[in-house]
Amino acid sequence: MGADAITFRCSCGLIEGSVQPAGPAHGTHVECFCRDCRAARIHLGEGDTAPGGVPIYQTTPDHVHITRGLDKLGLMRLGPEGLFRWYATCCNVTLFNTLPKPSMPFVGLSADRILDTKLIGPVIAQVNRPADPDGKGGSRFPLGLVLKIFGRLAAARLSGRWKSTPFFDVATGQPIVAPVVLTKAEREAATPTA
């Protein structure tokens, strides 16, 4: 593994892999405060991150290499049209978020699964963050970061690297695991109240 690689692992260690290349030049370390990211964690029993957000390292799927435990990967959606939320069935922890089509090459890795987060740099954006009672704060997502994210996606798409994904059968466009869609009751039970 090169110097520009990071290692990730589920909490019990049965799923393990690397992201290479990685680091601030190849991905974006963000913190998401949306109810959906928090609800996925609550549903799996990880608990809510409030008042903080969910730490995520965003990159492209061709950089993700699952070296052990692919058969332990589960997939859920909070609703019929929601993001694909990949998790470890062995220990019920969130691992990845992807868009529902392999041709949209985006992946968000739960940064708290990365063994050494210093390698991805500090959080440089906060999304879906509510404003403080005094009206200050709120989301912090500079336009330059948006352009970098779309640039990475476009480069992976145009180069054909989008076809190198551990999450989909590219020939059929189907995920390697059938997604389970939460029922309305399950979704309501997991949705944070604040």
Short mmCIF file of C-alpha atoms in Angstrom, two decimals:
data_model
loop_
_atom_site.label_atom_id
_atom_site.label_comp_id
_atom_site.label_asym_id
_atom_site.label_seq_id
_atom_site.Cartn_x
_atom_site.Cartn_y
_atom_site.Cartn_z
CA MET A 1 0.00 0.00 0.00
CA GLY A 2 1.40 3.40 -0.99
CA ALA A 3 1.93 6.46 1.13
CA ASP A 4 -1.23 8.01 -0.31
CA ALA A 5 -3.48 5.16 0.88
CA ILE A 6 -5.77 4.88 3.90
CA THR A 7 -7.07 1.75 5.59
CA PHE A 8 -10.67 1.32 6.75
CA ARG A 9 -12.26 -1.39 8.86
CA CYS A 10 -15.69 -2.14 10.32
CA SER A 11 -15.83 -2.16 14.12
CA CYS A 12 -15.46 -5.95 14.44
CA GLY A 13 -12.74 -6.16 11.78
CA LEU A 14 -14.42 -8.64 9.42
CA ILE A 15 -14.65 -6.03 6.65
CA GLU A 16 -11.43 -4.30 5.75
CA GLY A 17 -9.99 -2.43 2.83
CA SER A 18 -8.17 0.59 1.57
CA VAL A 19 -8.73 3.77 -0.37
CA GLN A 20 -5.91 4.50 -2.79
CA PRO A 21 -5.07 7.11 -3.77
CA ALA A 22 -6.44 9.04 -0.84
CA GLY A 23 -5.84 12.25 1.04
CA PRO A 24 -6.96 15.85 0.58
CA ALA A 25 -5.84 15.87 -3.08
CA HIS A 26 -8.10 12.91 -3.94
CA GLY A 27 -11.13 13.41 -1.72
CA THR A 28 -13.06 15.74 0.53
CA HIS A 29 -13.40 15.34 4.30
CA VAL A 30 -16.83 16.70 5.22
CA GLU A 31 -19.24 16.58 8.11
CA CYS A 32 -22.92 16.02 7.25
CA PHE A 33 -25.67 17.07 9.64
CA CYS A 34 -28.63 15.84 7.57
CA ARG A 35 -31.31 13.73 9.20
CA ASP A 36 -30.82 10.90 6.69
CA CYS A 37 -27.14 10.31 7.50
CA ARG A 38 -27.96 10.43 11.20
CA ALA A 39 -31.05 8.19 10.74
CA ALA A 40 -28.98 5.48 9.02
CA ARG A 41 -26.67 5.35 12.03
CA ILE A 42 -29.58 5.35 14.49
CA HIS A 43 -31.31 2.52 12.59
CA LEU A 44 -28.18 0.37 12.76
CA GLY A 45 -27.81 1.03 16.50
CA GLU A 46 -24.77 3.31 16.29
CA GLY A 47 -26.58 6.23 17.89
CA ASP A 48 -27.00 9.85 16.83
CA THR A 49 -23.96 12.07 16.30
CA ALA A 50 -25.86 15.22 17.36
CA PRO A 51 -24.94 17.90 18.09
CA GLY A 52 -22.07 16.98 15.75
CA GLY A 53 -22.38 15.74 12.20
CA VAL A 54 -21.49 12.48 10.52
CA PRO A 55 -17.85 12.51 9.32
CA ILE A 56 -17.49 11.43 5.68
CA TYR A 57 -14.59 11.16 3.26
CA GLN A 58 -15.91 11.68 -0.28
CA THR A 59 -14.07 10.26 -3.29
CA THR A 60 -14.74 8.02 -6.29
CA PRO A 61 -15.50 4.27 -6.09
CA ASP A 62 -12.52 3.22 -8.23
CA HIS A 63 -10.29 4.27 -5.31
CA VAL A 64 -12.07 1.88 -2.89
CA HIS A 65 -10.65 -1.63 -2.51
CA ILE A 66 -12.42 -4.08 -0.19
CA THR A 67 -9.80 -6.69 0.66
CA ARG A 68 -11.76 -8.74 3.19
CA GLY A 69 -15.41 -9.31 4.06
CA LEU A 70 -17.17 -8.37 0.83
CA ASP A 71 -19.75 -11.07 1.68
CA LYS A 72 -20.55 -9.17 4.89
CA LEU A 73 -21.60 -6.01 3.05
CA GLY A 74 -25.27 -5.05 3.41
CA LEU A 75 -27.25 -2.37 1.60
CA MET A 76 -30.19 -0.29 2.73
CA ARG A 77 -32.18 2.70 1.58
CA LEU A 78 -34.12 4.93 3.92
CA GLY A 79 -36.82 5.24 1.27
CA PRO A 80 -37.46 3.97 -2.27
CA GLU A 81 -35.51 6.86 -3.83
CA GLY A 82 -32.83 7.32 -1.18
CA LEU A 83 -29.06 7.00 -1.37
CA PHE A 84 -27.54 3.56 -1.22
CA ARG A 85 -26.23 3.14 2.33
CA TRP A 86 -23.78 0.27 2.63
CA TYR A 87 -23.11 -1.21 6.05
CA ALA A 88 -21.39 -4.11 7.79
CA THR A 89 -23.90 -6.91 8.47
CA CYS A 90 -21.44 -8.43 10.94
CA CYS A 91 -21.44 -5.50 13.39
CA ASN A 92 -24.13 -3.13 12.04
CA VAL A 93 -22.02 -0.06 11.35
CA THR A 94 -22.28 2.35 8.45
CA LEU A 95 -19.51 2.12 5.88
CA PHE A 96 -20.33 3.86 2.59
CA ASN A 97 -22.89 5.98 0.75
CA THR A 98 -23.19 5.75 -3.02
CA LEU A 99 -25.58 7.01 -5.63
CA PRO A 100 -27.88 4.28 -6.99
CA LYS A 101 -26.17 4.00 -10.39
CA PRO A 102 -22.55 3.02 -11.05
CA SER A 103 -22.37 5.61 -13.84
CA MET A 104 -22.52 8.31 -11.14
CA PRO A 105 -19.11 7.59 -9.55
CA PHE A 106 -19.39 8.96 -6.04
CA VAL A 107 -18.73 7.32 -2.69
CA GLY A 108 -18.73 8.67 0.83
CA LEU A 109 -16.78 6.55 3.32
CA SER A 110 -17.71 6.88 7.00
CA ALA A 111 -14.58 8.64 8.22
CA ASP A 112 -14.87 7.07 11.66
CA ARG A 113 -14.02 3.72 10.01
CA ILE A 114 -10.66 5.08 8.80
CA LEU A 115 -7.81 3.90 10.98
CA ASP A 116 -5.79 7.12 10.70
CA THR A 117 -7.94 10.15 9.85
CA LYS A 118 -4.90 12.45 9.85
CA LEU A 119 -4.23 11.08 6.36
CA ILE A 120 -7.44 12.62 4.95
CA GLY A 121 -6.86 16.05 6.46
CA PRO A 122 -9.26 18.13 8.54
CA VAL A 123 -12.98 18.59 7.92
CA ILE A 124 -13.17 21.31 5.29
CA ALA A 125 -16.93 21.50 4.80
CA GLN A 126 -20.06 21.18 6.91
CA VAL A 127 -23.26 20.44 5.04
CA ASN A 128 -26.90 20.57 6.13
CA ARG A 129 -25.82 22.18 9.38
CA PRO A 130 -28.59 24.19 11.03
CA ALA A 131 -27.84 27.76 11.99
CA ASP A 132 -27.23 28.56 15.64
CA PRO A 133 -30.05 30.28 17.58
CA ASP A 134 -28.31 33.61 16.96
CA GLY A 135 -28.47 32.99 13.20
CA LYS A 136 -24.75 32.33 12.85
CA GLY A 137 -23.14 29.12 11.73
CA GLY A 138 -25.02 26.94 9.29
CA SER A 139 -23.62 25.01 6.35
CA ARG A 140 -20.10 25.76 5.24
CA PHE A 141 -19.47 24.41 1.76
CA PRO A 142 -17.33 26.66 -0.47
CA LEU A 143 -18.04 26.72 -4.20
CA GLY A 144 -14.46 25.61 -4.92
CA LEU A 145 -15.14 22.32 -3.10
CA VAL A 146 -18.27 21.70 -5.14
CA LEU A 147 -16.24 22.17 -8.31
CA LYS A 148 -13.55 19.75 -7.06
CA ILE A 149 -16.15 17.08 -6.27
CA PHE A 150 -17.80 17.40 -9.69
CA GLY A 151 -14.36 17.46 -11.31
CA ARG A 152 -13.46 14.14 -9.67
CA LEU A 153 -16.77 12.61 -10.76
CA ALA A 154 -16.37 13.89 -14.32
CA ALA A 155 -12.78 12.59 -14.55
CA ALA A 156 -13.83 9.13 -13.35
CA ARG A 157 -16.75 9.11 -15.78
CA LEU A 158 -14.83 10.32 -18.83
CA SER A 159 -11.82 8.08 -18.23
CA GLY A 160 -13.95 4.97 -17.76
CA ARG A 161 -12.65 4.48 -14.19
CA TRP A 162 -16.30 4.49 -13.03
CA LYS A 163 -16.48 0.88 -14.24
CA SER A 164 -14.02 -0.13 -11.52
CA THR A 165 -16.34 -0.30 -8.52
CA PRO A 166 -16.69 -2.82 -5.69
CA PHE A 167 -20.36 -1.89 -5.26
CA PHE A 168 -22.00 -2.70 -8.61
CA ASP A 169 -22.08 -5.23 -11.40
CA VAL A 170 -21.32 -2.72 -14.15
CA ALA A 171 -22.72 -4.97 -16.91
CA THR A 172 -26.20 -4.92 -15.36
CA GLY A 173 -25.98 -1.69 -13.37
CA GLN A 174 -27.22 -3.57 -10.31
CA PRO A 175 -25.69 -3.38 -6.84
CA ILE A 176 -23.80 -6.48 -5.68
CA VAL A 177 -26.30 -6.79 -2.81
CA ALA A 178 -30.06 -6.28 -3.09
CA PRO A 179 -31.05 -3.13 -1.19
CA VAL A 180 -33.45 -3.37 1.74
CA VAL A 181 -35.79 -0.37 1.91
CA LEU A 182 -36.79 0.68 5.40
CA THR A 183 -40.50 0.62 6.13
CA LYS A 184 -42.21 3.88 7.03
CA ALA A 185 -42.30 2.79 10.68
CA GLU A 186 -38.60 1.91 10.67
CA ARG A 187 -37.76 5.23 9.04
CA GLU A 188 -39.84 7.18 11.57
CA ALA A 189 -38.25 5.32 14.47
CA ALA A 190 -34.77 6.21 13.22
CA THR A 191 -35.40 9.84 12.26
CA PRO A 192 -33.80 12.27 14.71
CA THR A 193 -36.18 14.74 16.30
CA ALA A 194 -33.81 17.70 16.18
#
